[in-house]
Every structure is written in C-alpha cells, then in structure tokens.
CSV table of C-alpha atoms in Angstrom, one decimal:
chain,number,residue,atom,x,y,z
A,558,MET,CA,-59.3,-84.5,62.0
A,559,LYS,CA,-58.9,-80.9,60.7
A,560,ILE,CA,-61.3,-80.3,58.2
A,561,VAL,CA,-61.0,-77.5,55.3
A,562,ASP,CA,-63.6,-75.0,53.9
A,563,LYS,CA,-62.0,-75.3,50.4
A,564,GLU,CA,-64.7,-72.1,49.1
A,565,GLN,CA,-63.1,-70.4,52.4
A,566,GLU,CA,-59.7,-71.0,50.2
A,567,ARG,CA,-60.5,-70.0,47.4
A,568,ILE,CA,-62.1,-66.5,48.4
A,569,ASP,CA,-58.8,-65.7,50.7
A,570,TYR,CA,-56.7,-66.5,47.7
A,571,GLU,CA,-58.5,-64.4,45.4
A,572,ASN,CA,-58.1,-62.0,47.8
A,573,SER,CA,-54.5,-62.4,48.4
A,574,PRO,CA,-51.8,-60.3,46.6
A,575,GLU,CA,-50.7,-62.8,44.4
A,576,GLY,CA,-54.5,-64.3,43.9
A,577,LYS,CA,-55.1,-60.6,42.5
A,578,LYS,CA,-52.4,-60.8,40.3
A,579,LYS,CA,-53.3,-64.0,39.3
A,580,GLU,CA,-56.7,-62.1,38.1
A,581,TRP,CA,-54.8,-59.2,36.3
A,582,ILE,CA,-52.5,-61.4,34.3
A,583,LYS,CA,-55.9,-63.7,33.2
A,584,LEU,CA,-58.0,-60.4,32.3
A,585,ALA,CA,-54.3,-58.6,30.2
A,586,ILE,CA,-53.9,-61.8,28.0
A,587,GLY,CA,-57.7,-61.6,27.3
A,588,ILE,CA,-57.3,-57.8,26.5
A,589,VAL,CA,-54.5,-58.5,24.0
A,590,PHE,CA,-56.1,-61.3,22.1
A,591,VAL,CA,-59.1,-59.3,21.6
A,592,LEU,CA,-56.9,-56.0,20.5
A,593,VAL,CA,-54.4,-59.0,18.3
A,594,CYS,CA,-57.3,-60.1,16.4
A,595,GLY,CA,-58.5,-56.9,15.6
A,596,ILE,CA,-55.7,-55.9,14.3
A,597,LEU,CA,-55.3,-58.5,11.6
A,598,TYR,CA,-58.8,-58.1,11.0
A,599,ARG,CA,-57.6,-54.3,9.7
A,600,VAL,CA,-54.8,-55.4,8.1
A,601,LEU,CA,-56.1,-58.9,6.9
A,602,PRO,CA,-59.7,-58.6,6.3
A,603,SER,CA,-59.5,-62.3,5.2
A,604,PHE,CA,-58.2,-63.5,8.3
A,605,GLU,CA,-60.2,-66.2,10.1
A,606,ILE,CA,-59.8,-68.2,13.3
A,607,GLY,CA,-62.1,-71.7,13.0
A,608,GLY,CA,-63.1,-70.5,9.3
A,609,GLY,CA,-63.0,-74.3,8.1
A,610,LYS,CA,-62.0,-75.7,4.4
A,611,PRO,CA,-62.7,-74.5,0.9
A,612,TYR,CA,-65.1,-76.4,-1.5
A,613,VAL,CA,-63.2,-76.5,-5.0
A,614,ILE,CA,-63.8,-76.7,-8.0
A,615,VAL,CA,-62.0,-77.8,-11.2
A,616,MET,CA,-62.5,-76.0,-14.2
A,617,ASP,CA,-61.5,-76.9,-18.2
A,618,GLY,CA,-58.0,-77.9,-15.5
A,619,LEU,CA,-58.5,-74.9,-13.6
A,620,GLU,CA,-58.9,-74.9,-9.6
A,621,ILE,CA,-61.2,-72.4,-8.1
A,622,THR,CA,-60.9,-72.1,-4.7
A,623,PRO,CA,-63.6,-69.2,-3.4
A,624,GLY,CA,-61.6,-67.0,-1.3
A,625,LYS,CA,-58.4,-67.8,-2.8
A,626,THR,CA,-58.5,-67.7,-6.9
A,627,THR,CA,-58.1,-64.4,-7.8
A,628,VAL,CA,-60.0,-62.9,-11.7
A,629,GLN,CA,-56.2,-62.4,-12.8
A,630,GLU,CA,-55.8,-66.4,-12.4
A,631,LEU,CA,-59.2,-66.8,-14.5
A,632,ALA,CA,-58.7,-64.5,-17.2
A,633,ASP,CA,-54.6,-67.1,-17.6
A,634,ALA,CA,-57.2,-69.9,-18.3
A,635,GLY,CA,-58.7,-67.8,-21.4
A,636,TYR,CA,-61.8,-66.5,-19.3
A,637,GLU,CA,-63.6,-62.9,-19.4
A,638,LEU,CA,-65.7,-61.3,-17.3
A,639,THR,CA,-68.9,-59.3,-17.6
A,640,ASP,CA,-72.5,-59.0,-16.3
A,641,GLU,CA,-76.0,-59.4,-17.8
A,642,SER,CA,-76.0,-55.5,-18.4
A,643,ALA,CA,-73.6,-56.1,-21.9
A,644,LYS,CA,-76.0,-58.9,-22.6
A,645,VAL,CA,-78.1,-58.5,-26.0
A,646,MET,CA,-80.2,-60.5,-28.4
A,647,ALA,CA,-78.9,-61.4,-32.0
A,648,SER,CA,-80.7,-60.0,-34.9
A,649,GLU,CA,-80.8,-64.1,-36.0
A,650,ARG,CA,-82.4,-66.9,-34.3
A,651,ASP,CA,-80.9,-70.0,-34.3
A,652,GLU,CA,-81.1,-73.1,-37.2
A,653,ASP,CA,-83.8,-74.5,-34.2
A,654,GLY,CA,-85.3,-70.8,-34.2
A,655,ASN,CA,-84.8,-70.0,-31.0
A,656,PHE,CA,-83.3,-66.4,-29.9
A,657,VAL,CA,-79.9,-65.8,-29.7
A,658,PHE,CA,-77.8,-64.0,-27.0
A,659,TYR,CA,-74.8,-62.9,-26.4
A,660,TYR,CA,-72.7,-60.2,-24.8
A,661,LYS,CA,-71.3,-57.3,-26.4
A,662,ASP,CA,-69.2,-56.3,-23.4
A,663,VAL,CA,-66.2,-57.5,-21.0
A,664,TYR,CA,-64.9,-55.9,-18.3
A,665,ASP,CA,-61.4,-53.9,-18.0
A,666,LEU,CA,-59.6,-56.0,-15.7
A,667,SER,CA,-57.3,-53.1,-15.2
A,668,ALA,CA,-60.2,-51.0,-13.9
A,669,GLU,CA,-60.5,-50.2,-9.7
A,670,THR,CA,-62.4,-51.6,-7.5
A,671,GLU,CA,-63.4,-50.2,-3.6
A,672,PRO,CA,-61.5,-50.7,-0.8
A,673,ARG,CA,-64.1,-53.9,1.0
A,674,THR,CA,-66.4,-54.1,-1.3
A,675,MET,CA,-68.1,-57.0,-3.0
A,676,TYR,CA,-69.5,-57.4,-6.6
A,677,ASP,CA,-71.4,-60.1,-7.0
A,678,SER,CA,-73.8,-61.8,-10.1
A,679,LEU,CA,-70.9,-61.1,-12.7
A,680,VAL,CA,-70.5,-63.5,-15.8
A,681,LEU,CA,-67.5,-65.7,-16.7
A,682,LEU,CA,-67.7,-66.3,-20.7
A,683,LYS,CA,-64.9,-68.9,-22.4
A,684,GLY,CA,-66.1,-67.0,-26.1
A,685,ASP,CA,-69.1,-65.8,-26.1
A,686,GLU,CA,-70.4,-68.6,-23.6
A,687,GLN,CA,-71.3,-68.4,-20.2
A,688,ALA,CA,-69.3,-70.4,-18.9
A,689,ALA,CA,-70.3,-69.7,-14.9
A,690,GLU,CA,-71.4,-67.1,-12.3
A,691,ILE,CA,-69.3,-66.1,-10.5
A,692,SER,CA,-69.0,-63.0,-7.5
A,693,ILE,CA,-65.8,-61.5,-6.2
A,694,ILE,CA,-64.5,-58.9,-3.7
A,695,ASN,CA,-61.7,-56.5,-2.7
A,696,ASP,CA,-61.1,-57.4,0.4
A,697,ARG,CA,-58.5,-55.2,1.2
A,698,GLY,CA,-58.4,-51.4,2.3
A,699,ILE,CA,-57.8,-49.9,-0.5
A,700,ASN,CA,-58.6,-49.8,-4.2
A,701,LEU,CA,-57.5,-53.0,-6.2
A,702,ALA,CA,-57.4,-53.4,-10.2
A,703,VAL,CA,-60.7,-55.9,-10.8
A,704,SER,CA,-57.7,-58.6,-11.8
A,705,GLN,CA,-56.8,-58.3,-8.3
A,706,CYS,CA,-60.2,-59.4,-6.3
A,707,ILE,CA,-61.2,-62.7,-5.6
A,708,ILE,CA,-63.3,-65.2,-6.2
A,709,THR,CA,-65.9,-65.6,-3.4
A,710,ASP,CA,-68.4,-68.0,-5.2
A,711,VAL,CA,-69.2,-69.6,-8.4
A,712,THR,CA,-72.4,-71.4,-9.9
A,713,ILE,CA,-72.1,-73.5,-12.9
A,714,ARG,CA,-75.1,-74.9,-14.5
A,715,ASN,CA,-75.2,-78.0,-16.7
A,716,ASP,CA,-76.2,-75.5,-20.0
A,717,TYR,CA,-72.8,-73.6,-19.2
A,718,VAL,CA,-70.0,-74.1,-22.2
A,719,ASP,CA,-67.6,-75.4,-19.8
A,720,ALA,CA,-69.6,-77.9,-17.8
A,721,ASP,CA,-68.7,-81.2,-19.4
A,722,LYS,CA,-64.7,-80.1,-18.5
A,723,VAL,CA,-65.8,-80.1,-14.3
A,724,THR,CA,-65.0,-82.1,-11.8
A,725,VAL,CA,-65.4,-82.0,-7.7
A,726,ALA,CA,-63.4,-84.3,-6.0
A,727,GLY,CA,-62.1,-86.1,-9.2
A,728,THR,CA,-66.8,-86.8,-10.4
A,729,PRO,CA,-67.1,-85.2,-13.5
A,730,PHE,CA,-69.9,-82.4,-13.1
A,731,ALA,CA,-72.6,-85.3,-14.8
A,732,GLN,CA,-71.9,-87.9,-12.8
A,733,LEU,CA,-72.1,-86.2,-9.7
A,734,THR,CA,-74.6,-87.9,-6.9
A,735,GLU,CA,-75.7,-86.5,-3.0
A,736,ASP,CA,-73.5,-90.2,-2.2
A,737,LYS,CA,-70.1,-89.7,-4.1
A,738,ILE,CA,-70.1,-85.7,-2.8
A,739,THR,CA,-71.1,-86.7,1.0
A,740,GLU,CA,-68.2,-89.9,0.3
A,741,ALA,CA,-65.5,-86.4,-0.4
A,742,PHE,CA,-66.6,-84.0,1.9
A,743,GLY,CA,-69.1,-85.6,4.7
A,744,LYS,CA,-72.4,-85.2,6.1
A,745,LYS,CA,-74.4,-82.7,4.6
A,746,ASP,CA,-75.3,-80.0,6.3
A,747,ARG,CA,-78.8,-79.8,4.8
A,748,SER,CA,-80.8,-80.7,2.3
A,749,LEU,CA,-84.4,-78.3,0.8
A,750,ASP,CA,-85.8,-79.8,-2.9
A,751,ASN,CA,-83.2,-81.1,-4.5
A,752,ILE,CA,-80.9,-78.4,-3.4
A,753,TYR,CA,-77.8,-80.1,-1.2
A,754,THR,CA,-75.6,-78.6,1.1
A,755,TRP,CA,-72.4,-79.0,3.1
A,756,ASN,CA,-70.8,-76.6,5.1
A,757,LYS,CA,-67.3,-76.1,7.0
A,758,GLY,CA,-67.0,-72.6,8.8
A,759,ASN,CA,-67.3,-70.0,6.1
A,760,TYR,CA,-67.6,-72.1,3.3
A,761,TYR,CA,-70.4,-73.6,1.4
A,762,PHE,CA,-71.0,-76.0,-1.6
A,763,TYR,CA,-74.5,-76.5,-2.9
A,764,LEU,CA,-75.4,-79.6,-5.6
A,765,THR,CA,-78.8,-79.2,-7.4
A,766,ILE,CA,-80.1,-82.3,-8.6
A,767,LEU,CA,-83.3,-82.4,-10.5
A,768,GLU,CA,-86.5,-85.1,-10.4
A,769,ASP,CA,-84.9,-87.3,-13.3
A,770,GLY,CA,-81.7,-87.3,-11.6
A,771,THR,CA,-80.1,-84.7,-14.1
A,772,VAL,CA,-77.1,-83.1,-12.1
A,773,ARG,CA,-78.6,-78.9,-12.4
A,774,SER,CA,-75.7,-77.4,-10.9
A,775,VAL,CA,-73.3,-77.1,-8.1
A,776,SER,CA,-72.2,-74.1,-6.0
A,777,THR,CA,-69.0,-73.5,-3.7
A,778,ASN,CA,-68.6,-70.1,-1.8
A,779,LYS,CA,-67.1,-68.4,0.7
A,780,TYR,CA,-69.0,-66.2,3.4
A,781,TYR,CA,-67.1,-62.8,4.2
A,782,ARG,CA,-68.4,-60.7,6.7
A,783,THR,CA,-71.2,-58.0,6.4
A,784,GLN,CA,-68.1,-55.4,7.4
A,785,ALA,CA,-66.1,-57.3,4.2
A,786,ALA,CA,-69.1,-56.5,2.0
A,787,GLU,CA,-70.0,-52.7,2.1
C-alpha cells in the first residue's frame, strides 16, 4: 500500500505555478472587495453590509423610519422643526397656575446643512406643541437643504402632543408593553431599570416604562459611523 503525505502534497501544490496563481487570484479578489466597499462608502455613505432592519414608529399616520424618512416628509405631514434655543416662557400661566412655554422660531427648511453632519436634540412641533425629539443627518458629501436631511432617531414621550396617535407594530402607544414589543421585534437586547432595548445591526428601539406600568417613551434610531456624523 502506498503512503501519501497530504501535508507535503499541499506544500508542493502551493509552491507550484498553479497553486501560486490560485493564491494571487484570492488576494486580488480580496483587494477588489475592499476597494468596492471603499467606493460605495464614498458615493453612498449610508451603504451597509449586514446593517439590520429599521424599527418603524407610526405617528399620526406617518411612518417614521430612521435612515430613510426625510425632514420634508415630516413637513408635508404638518410638522415643523426647531430646537430648545427657541423655547421661551409665556407672560401668563395656564389655568392651573403652571408656567407655559412656547417656541418662538422654527427652522427654514431651505437653509443648507454641512456635508456628513448630524444635528441632534431637535424639537419636532405640531402647532405650538412638541410632538417628538429628533436628530437628522446630511449623510452626503455635499451641502443639502434641511428638508433633504434624513431622520436618524426619534423619541416620543407620553406628554407630547401626538402621543395618542402613535403606534408601534400596530399597537397604540399607551398599550405598549415589553411582551408586545418582544412579540413584534423578537428577543430584547438588554434592559436597564425600566428601559428595554432591541437591536438589529445598526438599528435600535427603546421602550421606557414607569414603575406603575405607564409607557413613558418610545425611541427608534439608526446608528451612523462617526465619519458620517462629523
């Protein structure tokens, strides 16, 4: 019976012209793959490999999808954009004696934003009341109007104006529970105190429930690379 040294056969093959050619082909394929990914990042900065699936929140009939929904879509649905610097206190209090605040200015959506820049802690308004807290991004390599920026995250609290018009996976805001979100989105990623987190790739969903079972807030967001947020 002839004894075959498999390891020596492998070494001899790798050192043969055919073996060396195969190794060069594998190396070339790897280089091309890296170059293609680099080109896609430059041309399409939001391009993802295994990036997951976004968690959608529906607010007053409008689907808000982080990484997709634009500021213009929010404006078309009747919302305006501002920030906390525009918040002022009214001269009169409400009937219960509480201070009343309003926002004196809103953003000009035709104003230009910087390339690959994120703007966070913005206020989404419906009339004079806050509907959500959002962040937006210009993920392109050129200046874009505010209206063309993409929503990266949105947080809605139970005291915001349209909270009663919010649904997640078909369930109204006030009826959301950890179990219902788990049924819709699968096993949660983690929990800390009363904050429950779900994660798929670059996408996250947060549910905050108070000790009495009341839903405090829901939040959905897409994580962007640091380079895209500078």
